[in-house]
Short mmCIF file of C-alpha atoms in Angstrom, two decimals:
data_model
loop_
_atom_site.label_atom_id
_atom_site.label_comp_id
_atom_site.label_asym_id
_atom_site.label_seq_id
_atom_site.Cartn_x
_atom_site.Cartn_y
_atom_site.Cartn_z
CA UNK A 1300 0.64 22.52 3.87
CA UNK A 1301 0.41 19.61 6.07
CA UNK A 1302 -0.51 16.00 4.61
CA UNK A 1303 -4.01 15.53 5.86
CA UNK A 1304 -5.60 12.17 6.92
CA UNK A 1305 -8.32 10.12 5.51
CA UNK A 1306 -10.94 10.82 8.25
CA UNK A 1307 -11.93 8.04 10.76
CA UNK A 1308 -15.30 9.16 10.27
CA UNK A 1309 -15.45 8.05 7.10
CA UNK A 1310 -15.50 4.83 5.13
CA UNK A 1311 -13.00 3.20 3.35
CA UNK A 1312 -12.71 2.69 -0.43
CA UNK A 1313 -14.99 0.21 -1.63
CA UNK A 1314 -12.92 0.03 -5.14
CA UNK A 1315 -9.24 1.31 -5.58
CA UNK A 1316 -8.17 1.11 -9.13
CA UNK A 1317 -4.05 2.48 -8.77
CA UNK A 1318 -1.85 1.91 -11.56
CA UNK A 1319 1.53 2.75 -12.51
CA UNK A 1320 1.24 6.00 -15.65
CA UNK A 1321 4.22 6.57 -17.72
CA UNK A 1322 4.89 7.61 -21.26
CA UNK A 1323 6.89 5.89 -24.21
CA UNK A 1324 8.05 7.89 -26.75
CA UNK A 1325 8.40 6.70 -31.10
CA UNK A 1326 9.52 8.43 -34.27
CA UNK A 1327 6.88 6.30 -35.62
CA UNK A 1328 6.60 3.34 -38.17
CA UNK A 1329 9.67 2.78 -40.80
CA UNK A 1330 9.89 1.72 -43.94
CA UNK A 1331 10.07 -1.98 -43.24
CA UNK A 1332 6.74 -1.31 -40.59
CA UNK A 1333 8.50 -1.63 -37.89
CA UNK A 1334 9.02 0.70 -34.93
CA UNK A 1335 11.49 1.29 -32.56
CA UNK A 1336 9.73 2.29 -29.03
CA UNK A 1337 11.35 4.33 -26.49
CA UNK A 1338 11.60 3.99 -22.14
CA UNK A 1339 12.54 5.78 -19.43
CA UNK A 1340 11.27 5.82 -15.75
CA UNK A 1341 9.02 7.96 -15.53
CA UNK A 1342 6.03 6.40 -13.89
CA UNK A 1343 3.82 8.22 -11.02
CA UNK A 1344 0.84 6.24 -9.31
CA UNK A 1345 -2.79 7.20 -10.64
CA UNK A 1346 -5.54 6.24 -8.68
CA UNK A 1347 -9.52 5.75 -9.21
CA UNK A 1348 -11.06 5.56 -5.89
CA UNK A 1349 -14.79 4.73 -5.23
CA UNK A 1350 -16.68 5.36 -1.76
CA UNK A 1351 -19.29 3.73 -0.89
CA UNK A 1352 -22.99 5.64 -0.41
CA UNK A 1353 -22.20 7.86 2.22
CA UNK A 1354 -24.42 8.12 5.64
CA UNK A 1355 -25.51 10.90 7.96
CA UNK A 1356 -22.81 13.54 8.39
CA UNK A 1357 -20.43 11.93 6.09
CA UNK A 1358 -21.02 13.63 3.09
CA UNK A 1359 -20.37 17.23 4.87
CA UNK A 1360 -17.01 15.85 6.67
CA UNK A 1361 -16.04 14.75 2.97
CA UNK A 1362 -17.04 18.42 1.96
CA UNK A 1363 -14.59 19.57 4.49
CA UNK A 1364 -11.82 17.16 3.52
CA UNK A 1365 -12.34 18.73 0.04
CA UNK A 1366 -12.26 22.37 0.84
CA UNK A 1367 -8.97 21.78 3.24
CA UNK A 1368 -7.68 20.27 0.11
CA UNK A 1369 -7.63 24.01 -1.63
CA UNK A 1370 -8.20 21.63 -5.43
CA UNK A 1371 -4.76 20.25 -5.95
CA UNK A 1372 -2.90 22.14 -3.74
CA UNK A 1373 -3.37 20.02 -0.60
CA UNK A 1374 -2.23 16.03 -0.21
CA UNK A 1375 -3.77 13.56 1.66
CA UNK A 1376 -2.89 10.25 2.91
CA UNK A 1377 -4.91 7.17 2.60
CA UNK A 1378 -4.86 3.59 3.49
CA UNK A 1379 -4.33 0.98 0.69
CA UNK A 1380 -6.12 -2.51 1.30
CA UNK A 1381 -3.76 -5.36 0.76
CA UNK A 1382 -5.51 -8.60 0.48
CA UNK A 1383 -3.91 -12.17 0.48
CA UNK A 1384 -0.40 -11.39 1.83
CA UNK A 1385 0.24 -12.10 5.17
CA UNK A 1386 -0.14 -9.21 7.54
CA UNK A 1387 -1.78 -8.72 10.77
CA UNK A 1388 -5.65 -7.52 10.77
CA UNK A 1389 -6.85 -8.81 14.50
CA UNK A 1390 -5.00 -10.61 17.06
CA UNK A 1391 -1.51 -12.50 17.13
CA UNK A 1392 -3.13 -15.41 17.46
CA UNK A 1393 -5.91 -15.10 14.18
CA UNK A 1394 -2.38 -14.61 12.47
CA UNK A 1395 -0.65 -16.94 13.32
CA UNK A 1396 -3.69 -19.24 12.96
CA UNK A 1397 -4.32 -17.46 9.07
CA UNK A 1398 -0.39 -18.71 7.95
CA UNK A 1399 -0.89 -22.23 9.56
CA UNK A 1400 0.06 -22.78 12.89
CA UNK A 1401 -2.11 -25.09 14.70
CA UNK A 1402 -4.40 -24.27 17.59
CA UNK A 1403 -1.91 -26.54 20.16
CA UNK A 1404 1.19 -24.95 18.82
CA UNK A 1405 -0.37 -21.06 19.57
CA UNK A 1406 -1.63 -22.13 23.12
CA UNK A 1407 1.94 -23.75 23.88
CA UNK A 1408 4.01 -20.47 22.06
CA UNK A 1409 6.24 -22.60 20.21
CA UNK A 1410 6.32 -25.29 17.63
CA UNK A 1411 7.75 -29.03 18.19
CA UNK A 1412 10.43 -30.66 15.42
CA UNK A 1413 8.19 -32.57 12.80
CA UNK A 1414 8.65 -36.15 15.37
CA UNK A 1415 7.11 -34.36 18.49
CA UNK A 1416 10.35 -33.61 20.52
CA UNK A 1417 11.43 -30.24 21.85
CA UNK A 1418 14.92 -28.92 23.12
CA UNK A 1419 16.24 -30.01 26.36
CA UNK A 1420 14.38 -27.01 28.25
CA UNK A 1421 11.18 -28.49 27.16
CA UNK A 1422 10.16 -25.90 24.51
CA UNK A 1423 10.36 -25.76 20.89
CA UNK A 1424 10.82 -23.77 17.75
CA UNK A 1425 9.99 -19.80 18.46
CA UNK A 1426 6.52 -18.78 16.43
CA UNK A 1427 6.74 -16.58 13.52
CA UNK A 1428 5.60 -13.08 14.72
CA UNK A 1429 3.08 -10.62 12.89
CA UNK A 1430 5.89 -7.84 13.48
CA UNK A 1431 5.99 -5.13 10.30
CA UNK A 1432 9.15 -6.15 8.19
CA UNK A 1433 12.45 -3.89 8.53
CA UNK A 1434 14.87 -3.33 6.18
CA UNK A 1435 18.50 -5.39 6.25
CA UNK A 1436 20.45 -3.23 4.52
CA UNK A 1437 20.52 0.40 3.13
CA UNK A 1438 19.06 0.92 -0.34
CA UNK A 1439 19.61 4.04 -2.55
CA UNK A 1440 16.89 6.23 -4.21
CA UNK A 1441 16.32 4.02 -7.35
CA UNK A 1442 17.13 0.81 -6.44
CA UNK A 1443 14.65 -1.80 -7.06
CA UNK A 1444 15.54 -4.33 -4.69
CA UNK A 1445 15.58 -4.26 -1.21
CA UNK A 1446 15.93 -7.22 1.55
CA UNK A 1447 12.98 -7.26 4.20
CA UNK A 1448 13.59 -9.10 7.87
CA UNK A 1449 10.20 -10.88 9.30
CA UNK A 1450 7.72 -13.50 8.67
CA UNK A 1451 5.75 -11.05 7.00
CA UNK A 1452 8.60 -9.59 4.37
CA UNK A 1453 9.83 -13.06 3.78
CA UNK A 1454 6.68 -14.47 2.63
CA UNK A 1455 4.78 -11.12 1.20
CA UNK A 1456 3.05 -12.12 -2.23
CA UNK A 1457 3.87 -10.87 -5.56
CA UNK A 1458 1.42 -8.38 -6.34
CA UNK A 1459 0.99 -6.98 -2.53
CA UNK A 1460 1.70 -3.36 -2.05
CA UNK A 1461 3.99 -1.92 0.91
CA UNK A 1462 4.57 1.32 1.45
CA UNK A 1463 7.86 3.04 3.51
CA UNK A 1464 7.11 6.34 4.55
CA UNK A 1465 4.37 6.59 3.02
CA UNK A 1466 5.37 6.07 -0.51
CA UNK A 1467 3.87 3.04 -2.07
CA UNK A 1468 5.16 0.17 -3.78
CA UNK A 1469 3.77 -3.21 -5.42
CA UNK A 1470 5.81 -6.66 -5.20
CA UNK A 1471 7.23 -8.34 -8.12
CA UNK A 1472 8.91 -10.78 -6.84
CA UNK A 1473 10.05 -12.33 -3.83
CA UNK A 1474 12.96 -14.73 -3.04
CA UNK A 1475 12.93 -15.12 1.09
CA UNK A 1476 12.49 -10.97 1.13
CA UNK A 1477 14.96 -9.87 -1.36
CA UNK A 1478 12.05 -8.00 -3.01
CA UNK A 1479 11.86 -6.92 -6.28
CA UNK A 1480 9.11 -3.91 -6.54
CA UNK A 1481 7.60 -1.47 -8.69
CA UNK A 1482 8.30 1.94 -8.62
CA UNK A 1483 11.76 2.20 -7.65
CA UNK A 1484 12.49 3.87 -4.46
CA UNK A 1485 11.14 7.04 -4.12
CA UNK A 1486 14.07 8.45 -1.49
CA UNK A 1487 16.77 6.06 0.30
CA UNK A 1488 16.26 3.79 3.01
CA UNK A 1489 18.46 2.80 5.53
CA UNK A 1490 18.61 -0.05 7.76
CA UNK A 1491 16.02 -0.42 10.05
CA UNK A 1492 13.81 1.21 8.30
CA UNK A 1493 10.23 0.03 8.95
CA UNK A 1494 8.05 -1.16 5.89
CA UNK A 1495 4.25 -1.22 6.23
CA UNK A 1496 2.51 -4.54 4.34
CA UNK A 1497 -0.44 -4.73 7.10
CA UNK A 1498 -1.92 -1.45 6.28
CA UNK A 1499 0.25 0.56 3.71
CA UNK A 1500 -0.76 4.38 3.20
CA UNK A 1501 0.11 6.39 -0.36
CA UNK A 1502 0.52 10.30 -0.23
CA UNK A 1503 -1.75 11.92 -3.14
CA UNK A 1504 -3.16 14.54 -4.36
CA UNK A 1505 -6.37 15.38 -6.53
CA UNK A 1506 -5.80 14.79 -10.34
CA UNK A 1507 -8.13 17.76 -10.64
CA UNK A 1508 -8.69 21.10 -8.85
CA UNK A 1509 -12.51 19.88 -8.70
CA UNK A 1510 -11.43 15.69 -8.23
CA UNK A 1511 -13.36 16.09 -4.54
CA UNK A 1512 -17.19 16.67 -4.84
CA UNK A 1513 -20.16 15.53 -3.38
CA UNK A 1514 -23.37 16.06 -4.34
CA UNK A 1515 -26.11 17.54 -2.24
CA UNK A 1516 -28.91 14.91 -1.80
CA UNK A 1517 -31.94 15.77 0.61
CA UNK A 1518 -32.04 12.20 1.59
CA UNK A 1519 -30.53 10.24 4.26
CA UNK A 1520 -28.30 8.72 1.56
CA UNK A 1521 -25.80 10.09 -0.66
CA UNK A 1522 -24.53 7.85 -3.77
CA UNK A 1523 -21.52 6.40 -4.21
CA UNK A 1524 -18.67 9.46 -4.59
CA UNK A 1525 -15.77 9.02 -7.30
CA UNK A 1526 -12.02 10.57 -6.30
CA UNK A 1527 -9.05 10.76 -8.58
CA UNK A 1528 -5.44 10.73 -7.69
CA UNK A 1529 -2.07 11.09 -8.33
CA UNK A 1530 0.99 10.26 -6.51
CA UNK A 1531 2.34 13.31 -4.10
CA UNK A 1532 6.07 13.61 -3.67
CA UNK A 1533 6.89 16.45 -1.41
CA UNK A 1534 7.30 15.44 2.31
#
């Protein structure tokens, strides 16, 4: 079954609650009370997603999300909102203006050195561009690492999500893009390879064959609907 798409006709999530699920395992509590607690990778995204009150014909297109679903059978892909990093949400120039550069240095395209001159040819340092982040080098399944090219993956924050095809990650740390995430890599990468911070999109699927339903309300309003998730592998 193809992945299906959050519909445009719809809103977004007003709260997204994702977090990382594993299991530890014990043999419980010696003698001397204390325990030895086991770890392995096992971790899948889990995800508590609240819409807003839905409008009009919204509730019946979100019906007809649910029923193309077929319960837990079907994935669907949907956008993850990922506030204070830098990314691009209007123009070039709102970025641009968002990470600092003045209003003179955006009308001119370039940026003088810090005493006002410029090169020989009259201009001066290129602008940082809102372009998505690519990967530098090739990166395993696994690794937990991996070095990002471009204003944006050189100064995402820790605690920002990305997502490369459309598997989704969260940023522990970040030394001028060597970036350190959370899950591991999902598949490899290789070079190139394009990573969305601006507006990064996780494959799931319903936690429950009945995770998808909306209430019938004879009133121009429907409340808000809740949606549970779980991270979809299969491509």
């Amino acid at each position: 079954m193809n992945i299906l798409d959050w519909p445009s006709e719809l809103p977004l999530f007003d709260v997204v609650d994702l977090w990382l699920s594993g299991s530890t395992s014990s043999s419980g509590v010696g003698l001397d009370g204390r325990e030895q607690i086991l770890w392995r990778e096992n971790r899948v995204w889990r995800g508590a997603l609240s819409l807003p009150a839905l409008r009009g014909s919204q509730p019946m297109r979100l019906r007809a999300l649910a029923a193309q679903l077929r319960g837990r059978f079907g994935r669907f892909r949907i956008p993850i909102c990922n506030r204070f990093t830098p990314r691009l949400q209007t123009t070039e120039a709102d970025f641009l203006a968002k990470i600092g550069i003045s209003a003179t240095d955006i009308a001119n395209g370039y940026s003088p050195w810090s005493d006002g001159t410029l090169f020989t040819d009259g201009t001066g340092w290129a602008l940082p561009t809102s372009a998505e982040p690519v990967i530098a080098f090739a990166a395993p399944s696994g690794a937990r690492i991996i070095h990002m090219e471009n204003y944006i993956g050189r100064h995402i924050e820790v605690g920002a999500y990305f997502s490369i095809n459309d598997f989704l990650y969260r940023v522990v740390e970040n030394v001028d893009g060597a970036v350190s995430f959370d899950p591991p890599l999902r598949e490899a990468v290789i070079a190139g390879s394009t990573v969305n911070v601006s507006a990064p999109m996780f494959v799931c699927r319903l936690v429950s064959d009945d995770g998808m339903r909306v209430p019938e309300h004879h009133v121009r309003i429907t409340p808000s609907v809740g949606i549970e998730v779980v991270e979809a592998f299969d491509r």
